[in-house]
Amino acid sequence: MFKKNQLVFKKYLNNFCEDIHCKKRVILSFYKYFLIINPENLFNFLQFHLKNKNVLGRIYISKEGINAVISIPFILYNYFKRFFRNLYSKTRKMYINYFFENKKIAFWDLRIKIKNQLVSSKIINFNFYPNNCGIYLNASLVNKYLFNKNFIFVDMRNSYEYEIGHFSNSLSIPSKTFREQLKKLPYYLNSYRDKNIVLYCTGGIRCEKSTALLKYYGFSKIYHIYGGILSYIQQVKQNNLPNYFKGKIFVFDSRLFKKITNDILSKCITCKKNTNRSHINCFNNFCHRLFIQCKKCSIKLNSCCSVECRRILYKKIYL
Ligand SMILES: [Zn+2]
Ligand SMILES: [Zn+2]
């Protein structure tokens, strides 16, 4: 694997020498849960092979698998797809989401980290069994079940992600972190035990854990969207299916979002009217809450989330 990869890369470099710094870049996101006995070995291998190859982004490795969002020159798309799929036998069929990087630059450097867990979700008394996750749904099944009364769709992202875009008919579990959301999940869905429950998130990784958790709590009809919203959108485009994901989606961190449809789902926190503006943090630093506010209300409240916060802000400035 080691030598073969280097040879292939050299071949690519020779062919595309001038294009390697080309501006057209593509973002790959993928994950795979499987036992990695020695994460340090993989860490060293990736450091060696990815540094100085114009690869940017984040790669997390842990004993439970790998999770990555990286930006690469478009010209090396096929090379890197193969590179990551060839890492282990378990990654051979790994699903890799991709999309073109737009004008905003996604990453400035490459960070590879060894972590205890791929997504932090420490829950007492719960051992995660990757093999015991829910049943995968593709885009056409998602469309089929979305308006079926026997199915409940649940958004497994943070509240601020749900606010700007989500599937029509889906529930949100109000929370700021994934850990908080996982804790609430079984109780929140308890009254839907007899229904088919479909979970979804951006790229699918969170639902590997959340569906396994629900099954651990005795829920039986549990599904999740294969490859998450990103894959759904791709499948819908490729197969000319109707798209039921409305609004915008945050990709890989809270700074960048992708517009999927022109629908404006977000509402001003103050006057509750629809607004197309982005999230801001409350200007009162003691609050620092993340919210959406229309221009008019923002001016009125000096970009504070509430009258109370505006009062505190003024006290600080004038006293
Ligand atoms: Zn407003
Ligand atoms: Zn505030």
mmCIF file of C-alpha atoms and ligand atoms in Angstrom:
data_model
loop_
_atom_site.group_PDB
_atom_site.id
_atom_site.type_symbol
_atom_site.label_atom_id
_atom_site.label_comp_id
_atom_site.label_asym_id
_atom_site.label_seq_id
_atom_site.Cartn_x
_atom_site.Cartn_y
_atom_site.Cartn_z
ATOM 1 C CA MET A 1 0.000 0.000 0.000
ATOM 2 C CA PHE A 2 2.774 2.368 1.056
ATOM 3 C CA LYS A 3 4.927 2.214 -2.071
ATOM 4 C CA LYS A 4 2.096 1.800 -4.517
ATOM 5 C CA ASN A 5 0.460 5.024 -3.326
ATOM 6 C CA GLN A 6 3.638 7.004 -3.768
ATOM 7 C CA LEU A 7 4.071 5.729 -7.298
ATOM 8 C CA VAL A 8 0.527 6.651 -8.258
ATOM 9 C CA PHE A 9 0.960 10.096 -6.774
ATOM 10 C CA LYS A 10 4.177 10.680 -8.727
ATOM 11 C CA LYS A 11 2.351 9.697 -11.894
ATOM 12 C CA TYR A 12 -0.364 12.242 -11.109
ATOM 13 C CA LEU A 13 2.159 14.926 -10.317
ATOM 14 C CA ASN A 14 3.955 14.392 -13.584
ATOM 15 C CA ASN A 15 0.754 14.595 -15.532
ATOM 16 C CA PHE A 16 -0.655 17.619 -13.774
ATOM 17 C CA CYS A 17 2.446 19.405 -12.608
ATOM 18 C CA GLU A 18 1.219 22.832 -13.572
ATOM 19 C CA ASP A 19 -2.281 22.229 -12.329
ATOM 20 C CA ILE A 20 -1.465 21.149 -8.809
ATOM 21 C CA HIS A 21 -1.832 24.700 -7.538
ATOM 22 C CA CYS A 22 -4.892 25.287 -9.618
ATOM 23 C CA LYS A 23 -7.632 27.239 -7.926
ATOM 24 C CA LYS A 24 -10.401 24.743 -8.587
ATOM 25 C CA ARG A 25 -10.684 22.745 -5.398
ATOM 26 C CA VAL A 26 -13.042 20.077 -4.197
ATOM 27 C CA ILE A 27 -14.049 19.171 -0.657
ATOM 28 C CA LEU A 28 -14.204 15.542 0.371
ATOM 29 C CA SER A 29 -15.961 14.480 3.531
ATOM 30 C CA PHE A 30 -16.102 10.922 4.766
ATOM 31 C CA TYR A 31 -16.056 8.772 7.876
ATOM 32 C CA LYS A 32 -15.893 5.111 8.747
ATOM 33 C CA TYR A 33 -16.451 3.419 12.060
ATOM 34 C CA PHE A 34 -14.208 0.380 12.481
ATOM 35 C CA LEU A 35 -11.561 -0.781 14.925
ATOM 36 C CA ILE A 36 -8.180 0.877 14.355
ATOM 37 C CA ILE A 37 -5.823 -0.986 16.685
ATOM 38 C CA ASN A 38 -2.989 1.483 16.365
ATOM 39 C CA PRO A 39 -4.171 5.023 15.505
ATOM 40 C CA GLU A 40 -0.581 6.340 15.816
ATOM 41 C CA ASN A 41 0.476 4.289 12.792
ATOM 42 C CA LEU A 42 -2.296 5.753 10.678
ATOM 43 C CA PHE A 43 -1.459 9.221 12.007
ATOM 44 C CA ASN A 44 2.170 8.893 10.905
ATOM 45 C CA PHE A 45 1.181 7.406 7.560
ATOM 46 C CA LEU A 46 -1.200 10.289 6.802
ATOM 47 C CA GLN A 47 1.256 12.930 7.992
ATOM 48 C CA PHE A 48 3.868 11.492 5.670
ATOM 49 C CA HIS A 49 1.595 11.215 2.641
ATOM 50 C CA LEU A 50 -0.547 14.316 2.923
ATOM 51 C CA LYS A 51 1.841 17.025 4.063
ATOM 52 C CA ASN A 52 3.104 19.218 1.222
ATOM 53 C CA LYS A 53 0.549 17.770 -1.187
ATOM 54 C CA ASN A 54 -1.759 20.778 -1.089
ATOM 55 C CA VAL A 55 -4.267 18.951 1.109
ATOM 56 C CA LEU A 56 -6.049 21.172 3.659
ATOM 57 C CA GLY A 57 -8.680 20.451 6.279
ATOM 58 C CA ARG A 58 -9.287 18.225 9.294
ATOM 59 C CA ILE A 59 -8.725 14.529 9.775
ATOM 60 C CA TYR A 60 -9.672 12.850 13.036
ATOM 61 C CA ILE A 61 -8.500 9.367 13.867
ATOM 62 C CA SER A 62 -9.460 7.277 16.850
ATOM 63 C CA LYS A 63 -9.594 3.630 17.857
ATOM 64 C CA GLU A 64 -13.206 3.662 16.634
ATOM 65 C CA GLY A 65 -12.440 4.902 13.089
ATOM 66 C CA ILE A 66 -11.687 7.864 10.875
ATOM 67 C CA ASN A 67 -13.567 11.112 10.126
ATOM 68 C CA ALA A 68 -12.331 13.726 7.665
ATOM 69 C CA VAL A 69 -13.247 16.891 5.797
ATOM 70 C CA ILE A 70 -10.505 17.911 3.420
ATOM 71 C CA SER A 71 -10.026 20.310 0.570
ATOM 72 C CA ILE A 72 -7.891 19.087 -2.351
ATOM 73 C CA PRO A 73 -7.053 20.283 -5.882
ATOM 74 C CA PHE A 74 -9.831 19.052 -8.144
ATOM 75 C CA ILE A 75 -7.277 17.457 -10.416
ATOM 76 C CA LEU A 76 -6.353 15.003 -7.631
ATOM 77 C CA TYR A 77 -9.930 13.999 -6.849
ATOM 78 C CA ASN A 78 -9.671 10.459 -8.189
ATOM 79 C CA TYR A 79 -6.244 9.935 -6.728
ATOM 80 C CA PHE A 80 -7.315 10.858 -3.192
ATOM 81 C CA LYS A 81 -10.582 8.976 -3.405
ATOM 82 C CA ARG A 82 -8.564 5.860 -4.130
ATOM 83 C CA PHE A 83 -5.926 6.772 -1.539
ATOM 84 C CA PHE A 84 -8.440 6.875 1.313
ATOM 85 C CA ARG A 85 -10.434 3.874 0.179
ATOM 86 C CA ASN A 86 -7.225 1.838 0.013
ATOM 87 C CA LEU A 87 -6.195 2.599 3.585
ATOM 88 C CA TYR A 88 -7.842 -0.521 5.023
ATOM 89 C CA SER A 89 -10.078 -3.314 3.806
ATOM 90 C CA LYS A 90 -12.900 -1.767 5.877
ATOM 91 C CA THR A 91 -12.600 1.574 4.070
ATOM 92 C CA ARG A 92 -12.726 0.065 0.589
ATOM 93 C CA LYS A 93 -16.415 0.761 0.063
ATOM 94 C CA MET A 94 -16.531 3.898 2.213
ATOM 95 C CA TYR A 95 -18.961 6.552 0.971
ATOM 96 C CA ILE A 96 -17.199 9.815 0.118
ATOM 97 C CA ASN A 97 -19.211 13.033 -0.108
ATOM 98 C CA TYR A 98 -17.770 15.708 -2.358
ATOM 99 C CA PHE A 99 -18.639 19.215 -3.436
ATOM 100 C CA PHE A 100 -16.828 22.090 -5.053
ATOM 101 C CA GLU A 101 -15.327 24.728 -2.842
ATOM 102 C CA ASN A 102 -16.913 28.091 -3.572
ATOM 103 C CA LYS A 103 -15.292 31.495 -3.317
ATOM 104 C CA LYS A 104 -14.901 31.349 0.440
ATOM 105 C CA ILE A 105 -11.798 29.440 1.499
ATOM 106 C CA ALA A 106 -12.707 26.529 3.715
ATOM 107 C CA PHE A 107 -9.372 25.673 5.325
ATOM 108 C CA TRP A 108 -5.980 27.288 5.655
ATOM 109 C CA ASP A 109 -4.039 24.317 6.943
ATOM 110 C CA LEU A 110 -4.143 20.578 7.460
ATOM 111 C CA ARG A 111 -4.700 19.244 10.961
ATOM 112 C CA ILE A 112 -4.573 15.558 11.718
ATOM 113 C CA LYS A 113 -5.545 14.629 15.270
ATOM 114 C CA ILE A 114 -5.887 11.489 17.333
ATOM 115 C CA LYS A 115 -9.051 11.633 19.441
ATOM 116 C CA ASN A 116 -10.753 9.407 21.970
ATOM 117 C CA GLN A 117 -14.013 9.458 20.024
ATOM 118 C CA LEU A 118 -14.838 10.538 16.464
ATOM 119 C CA VAL A 119 -17.750 12.683 17.603
ATOM 120 C CA SER A 120 -17.750 13.564 21.268
ATOM 121 C CA SER A 121 -20.820 11.981 22.747
ATOM 122 C CA LYS A 122 -19.801 10.566 26.123
ATOM 123 C CA ILE A 123 -22.849 8.961 27.570
ATOM 124 C CA ILE A 124 -22.738 6.964 30.753
ATOM 125 C CA ASN A 125 -23.745 3.301 30.447
ATOM 126 C CA PHE A 126 -23.676 3.281 26.675
ATOM 127 C CA ASN A 127 -21.159 1.261 24.760
ATOM 128 C CA PHE A 128 -21.273 2.053 21.100
ATOM 129 C CA TYR A 129 -21.696 -0.877 18.739
ATOM 130 C CA PRO A 130 -21.018 0.301 15.181
ATOM 131 C CA ASN A 131 -22.671 -2.810 13.768
ATOM 132 C CA ASN A 132 -25.910 -2.089 15.511
ATOM 133 C CA CYS A 133 -26.874 1.159 13.794
ATOM 134 C CA GLY A 134 -30.167 1.745 11.968
ATOM 135 C CA ILE A 135 -31.230 0.862 8.420
ATOM 136 C CA TYR A 136 -29.906 3.177 5.689
ATOM 137 C CA LEU A 137 -32.312 5.058 3.411
ATOM 138 C CA ASN A 138 -31.443 6.440 -0.017
ATOM 139 C CA ALA A 139 -32.923 9.645 -1.425
ATOM 140 C CA SER A 140 -35.885 8.067 -3.193
ATOM 141 C CA LEU A 141 -36.938 6.218 -0.028
ATOM 142 C CA VAL A 142 -36.523 9.431 1.960
ATOM 143 C CA ASN A 143 -38.921 11.145 -0.442
ATOM 144 C CA LYS A 144 -41.325 8.235 -0.226
ATOM 145 C CA TYR A 145 -41.436 8.199 3.594
ATOM 146 C CA LEU A 146 -41.175 11.937 4.308
ATOM 147 C CA PHE A 147 -44.918 12.524 4.077
ATOM 148 C CA ASN A 148 -45.981 9.143 5.415
ATOM 149 C CA LYS A 149 -47.828 9.389 8.751
ATOM 150 C CA ASN A 150 -46.057 6.322 10.109
ATOM 151 C CA PHE A 151 -42.638 7.950 9.754
ATOM 152 C CA ILE A 152 -41.041 10.617 11.933
ATOM 153 C CA PHE A 153 -37.985 12.505 10.655
ATOM 154 C CA VAL A 154 -35.599 13.837 13.288
ATOM 155 C CA ASP A 155 -32.833 16.378 12.678
ATOM 156 C CA MET A 156 -29.668 15.414 14.590
ATOM 157 C CA ARG A 157 -27.789 18.670 14.066
ATOM 158 C CA ASN A 158 -27.510 21.668 16.374
ATOM 159 C CA SER A 159 -30.460 24.038 16.650
ATOM 160 C CA TYR A 160 -28.719 26.825 14.727
ATOM 161 C CA GLU A 161 -28.239 24.438 11.805
ATOM 162 C CA TYR A 162 -31.889 23.396 11.818
ATOM 163 C CA GLU A 163 -33.004 27.037 11.941
ATOM 164 C CA ILE A 164 -31.592 27.910 8.517
ATOM 165 C CA GLY A 165 -32.472 24.710 6.669
ATOM 166 C CA HIS A 166 -34.106 21.312 7.191
ATOM 167 C CA PHE A 167 -36.368 18.682 5.678
ATOM 168 C CA SER A 168 -40.001 19.650 5.397
ATOM 169 C CA ASN A 169 -41.877 17.837 8.155
ATOM 170 C CA SER A 170 -38.850 17.140 10.363
ATOM 171 C CA LEU A 171 -38.481 17.565 14.124
ATOM 172 C CA SER A 172 -35.605 19.287 15.829
ATOM 173 C CA ILE A 173 -34.289 18.404 19.268
ATOM 174 C CA PRO A 174 -33.350 21.764 20.777
ATOM 175 C CA SER A 175 -29.731 21.623 21.909
ATOM 176 C CA LYS A 176 -26.401 23.343 21.552
ATOM 177 C CA THR A 177 -24.177 20.273 21.456
ATOM 178 C CA PHE A 178 -24.408 16.755 20.106
ATOM 179 C CA ARG A 179 -23.771 15.357 23.577
ATOM 180 C CA GLU A 180 -26.734 17.254 25.000
ATOM 181 C CA GLN A 181 -28.893 16.130 22.099
ATOM 182 C CA LEU A 182 -27.998 12.443 22.495
ATOM 183 C CA LYS A 183 -28.988 12.581 26.154
ATOM 184 C CA LYS A 184 -32.404 14.030 25.299
ATOM 185 C CA LEU A 185 -33.037 11.796 22.285
ATOM 186 C CA PRO A 186 -34.581 8.642 23.834
ATOM 187 C CA TYR A 187 -36.871 10.659 26.137
ATOM 188 C CA TYR A 188 -37.855 13.089 23.438
ATOM 189 C CA LEU A 189 -38.841 10.294 21.057
ATOM 190 C CA ASN A 190 -40.485 8.085 23.640
ATOM 191 C CA SER A 191 -44.012 8.921 22.488
ATOM 192 C CA TYR A 192 -43.098 7.898 18.930
ATOM 193 C CA ARG A 193 -41.990 4.383 19.841
ATOM 194 C CA ASP A 194 -44.541 2.739 17.584
ATOM 195 C CA LYS A 195 -43.523 4.856 14.558
ATOM 196 C CA ASN A 196 -40.678 4.435 12.098
ATOM 197 C CA ILE A 197 -38.008 6.930 13.115
ATOM 198 C CA VAL A 198 -35.611 8.392 10.546
ATOM 199 C CA LEU A 199 -32.599 10.348 11.806
ATOM 200 C CA TYR A 200 -30.458 12.604 9.665
ATOM 201 C CA CYS A 201 -27.434 14.893 9.971
ATOM 202 C CA THR A 202 -25.049 16.670 7.597
ATOM 203 C CA GLY A 203 -22.837 13.797 6.458
ATOM 204 C CA GLY A 204 -24.274 10.826 8.314
ATOM 205 C CA ILE A 205 -21.659 10.317 11.034
ATOM 206 C CA ARG A 206 -23.760 11.481 13.975
ATOM 207 C CA CYS A 207 -26.575 9.120 13.039
ATOM 208 C CA GLU A 208 -24.297 6.087 13.237
ATOM 209 C CA LYS A 209 -24.212 6.727 16.973
ATOM 210 C CA SER A 210 -27.681 8.119 17.485
ATOM 211 C CA THR A 211 -29.437 5.227 15.723
ATOM 212 C CA ALA A 212 -27.334 2.728 17.709
ATOM 213 C CA LEU A 213 -28.283 4.578 20.895
ATOM 214 C CA LEU A 214 -32.014 4.399 20.119
ATOM 215 C CA LYS A 215 -31.750 0.671 19.426
ATOM 216 C CA TYR A 216 -29.911 0.269 22.723
ATOM 217 C CA TYR A 217 -32.921 1.938 24.374
ATOM 218 C CA GLY A 218 -35.256 -0.579 22.784
ATOM 219 C CA PHE A 219 -36.528 1.362 19.769
ATOM 220 C CA SER A 220 -37.020 -1.083 16.919
ATOM 221 C CA LYS A 221 -37.894 0.735 13.683
ATOM 222 C CA ILE A 222 -34.863 2.983 13.295
ATOM 223 C CA TYR A 223 -33.508 4.399 10.013
ATOM 224 C CA HIS A 224 -30.984 7.013 8.921
ATOM 225 C CA ILE A 225 -30.186 8.779 5.668
ATOM 226 C CA TYR A 226 -27.211 7.224 3.943
ATOM 227 C CA GLY A 227 -24.425 9.840 3.647
ATOM 228 C CA GLY A 228 -26.640 12.445 5.333
ATOM 229 C CA ILE A 229 -28.101 15.571 3.748
ATOM 230 C CA LEU A 230 -25.045 16.032 1.505
ATOM 231 C CA SER A 231 -25.564 12.678 -0.151
ATOM 232 C CA TYR A 232 -29.341 13.199 -0.372
ATOM 233 C CA ILE A 233 -28.836 16.439 -2.289
ATOM 234 C CA GLN A 234 -26.429 14.771 -4.679
ATOM 235 C CA GLN A 235 -28.715 11.810 -5.317
ATOM 236 C CA VAL A 236 -31.686 14.098 -5.874
ATOM 237 C CA LYS A 237 -29.729 16.066 -8.483
ATOM 238 C CA GLN A 238 -28.336 12.999 -10.211
ATOM 239 C CA ASN A 239 -31.649 11.161 -10.422
ATOM 240 C CA ASN A 240 -33.914 14.146 -11.046
ATOM 241 C CA LEU A 241 -35.962 13.584 -7.909
ATOM 242 C CA PRO A 242 -37.922 16.284 -6.087
ATOM 243 C CA ASN A 243 -35.844 17.930 -3.346
ATOM 244 C CA TYR A 244 -37.486 18.240 0.066
ATOM 245 C CA PHE A 245 -34.523 19.724 1.876
ATOM 246 C CA LYS A 246 -35.261 23.449 2.119
ATOM 247 C CA GLY A 247 -33.007 26.367 2.900
ATOM 248 C CA LYS A 248 -29.287 26.430 3.671
ATOM 249 C CA ILE A 249 -26.891 23.944 5.184
ATOM 250 C CA PHE A 250 -23.774 24.513 7.269
ATOM 251 C CA VAL A 251 -20.859 22.566 5.925
ATOM 252 C CA PHE A 252 -18.094 21.248 8.206
ATOM 253 C CA ASP A 253 -18.178 24.171 10.600
ATOM 254 C CA SER A 254 -20.435 27.020 11.521
ATOM 255 C CA ARG A 255 -18.710 29.589 9.313
ATOM 256 C CA LEU A 256 -19.647 28.354 5.863
ATOM 257 C CA PHE A 257 -22.993 27.407 4.479
ATOM 258 C CA LYS A 258 -24.312 26.162 1.179
ATOM 259 C CA LYS A 259 -27.576 27.400 -0.240
ATOM 260 C CA ILE A 260 -29.701 24.437 -1.293
ATOM 261 C CA THR A 261 -32.980 26.198 -2.128
ATOM 262 C CA ASN A 262 -34.114 29.827 -2.064
ATOM 263 C CA ASP A 263 -36.554 29.187 0.778
ATOM 264 C CA ILE A 264 -35.915 31.343 3.822
ATOM 265 C CA LEU A 265 -36.646 29.301 6.934
ATOM 266 C CA SER A 266 -34.848 31.400 9.513
ATOM 267 C CA LYS A 267 -36.833 33.775 11.705
ATOM 268 C CA CYS A 268 -35.771 36.901 13.559
ATOM 269 C CA ILE A 269 -35.437 36.106 17.267
ATOM 270 C CA THR A 270 -37.053 39.434 18.181
ATOM 271 C CA CYS A 271 -39.961 40.060 15.779
ATOM 272 C CA LYS A 272 -40.305 36.424 14.507
ATOM 273 C CA LYS A 273 -40.444 37.540 10.868
ATOM 274 C CA ASN A 274 -38.514 35.570 8.230
ATOM 275 C CA THR A 275 -35.061 36.931 7.526
ATOM 276 C CA ASN A 276 -32.188 35.935 5.281
ATOM 277 C CA ARG A 277 -29.468 37.202 7.616
ATOM 278 C CA SER A 278 -26.720 35.031 9.111
ATOM 279 C CA HIS A 279 -26.246 34.068 12.756
ATOM 280 C CA ILE A 280 -24.537 36.567 15.046
ATOM 281 C CA ASN A 281 -23.396 36.391 18.653
ATOM 282 C CA CYS A 282 -25.097 38.632 21.187
ATOM 283 C CA PHE A 283 -23.056 41.830 21.632
ATOM 284 C CA ASN A 284 -23.369 41.461 25.383
ATOM 285 C CA ASN A 285 -20.251 39.351 25.965
ATOM 286 C CA PHE A 286 -21.686 37.831 29.123
ATOM 287 C CA CYS A 287 -24.476 36.337 27.032
ATOM 288 C CA HIS A 288 -22.756 35.673 23.688
ATOM 289 C CA ARG A 289 -25.792 33.681 22.513
ATOM 290 C CA LEU A 290 -25.866 32.688 18.835
ATOM 291 C CA PHE A 291 -29.008 33.878 17.048
ATOM 292 C CA ILE A 292 -30.609 35.314 13.924
ATOM 293 C CA GLN A 293 -32.014 38.835 13.888
ATOM 294 C CA CYS A 294 -33.478 41.022 11.136
ATOM 295 C CA LYS A 295 -31.783 44.322 10.273
ATOM 296 C CA LYS A 296 -34.478 46.480 11.850
ATOM 297 C CA CYS A 297 -34.413 44.676 15.196
ATOM 298 C CA SER A 298 -30.609 44.535 15.152
ATOM 299 C CA ILE A 299 -30.410 48.309 14.904
ATOM 300 C CA LYS A 300 -33.031 48.719 17.603
ATOM 301 C CA LEU A 301 -31.292 46.367 20.052
ATOM 302 C CA ASN A 302 -27.667 47.110 19.079
ATOM 303 C CA SER A 303 -27.211 43.484 17.957
ATOM 304 C CA CYS A 304 -28.215 42.154 21.357
ATOM 305 C CA CYS A 305 -30.508 39.148 21.709
ATOM 306 C CA SER A 306 -32.828 40.888 24.157
ATOM 307 C CA VAL A 307 -33.720 44.203 25.783
ATOM 308 C CA GLU A 308 -32.072 42.915 28.930
ATOM 309 C CA CYS A 309 -28.775 42.236 27.138
ATOM 310 C CA ARG A 310 -28.884 45.665 25.524
ATOM 311 C CA ARG A 311 -29.298 47.224 28.974
ATOM 312 C CA ILE A 312 -26.241 45.328 30.299
ATOM 313 C CA LEU A 313 -24.231 46.344 27.237
ATOM 314 C CA TYR A 314 -25.078 50.009 27.780
ATOM 315 C CA LYS A 315 -24.236 49.838 31.475
ATOM 316 C CA LYS A 316 -20.804 48.495 30.541
ATOM 317 C CA ILE A 317 -20.168 51.228 28.001
ATOM 318 C CA TYR A 318 -21.387 54.228 29.982
ATOM 319 C CA LEU A 319 -20.493 53.378 33.564
HETATM 320 ZN ZN ZN B 1 -36.873 41.396 13.641
HETATM 321 ZN ZN ZN B 2 -27.929 38.207 24.870
#
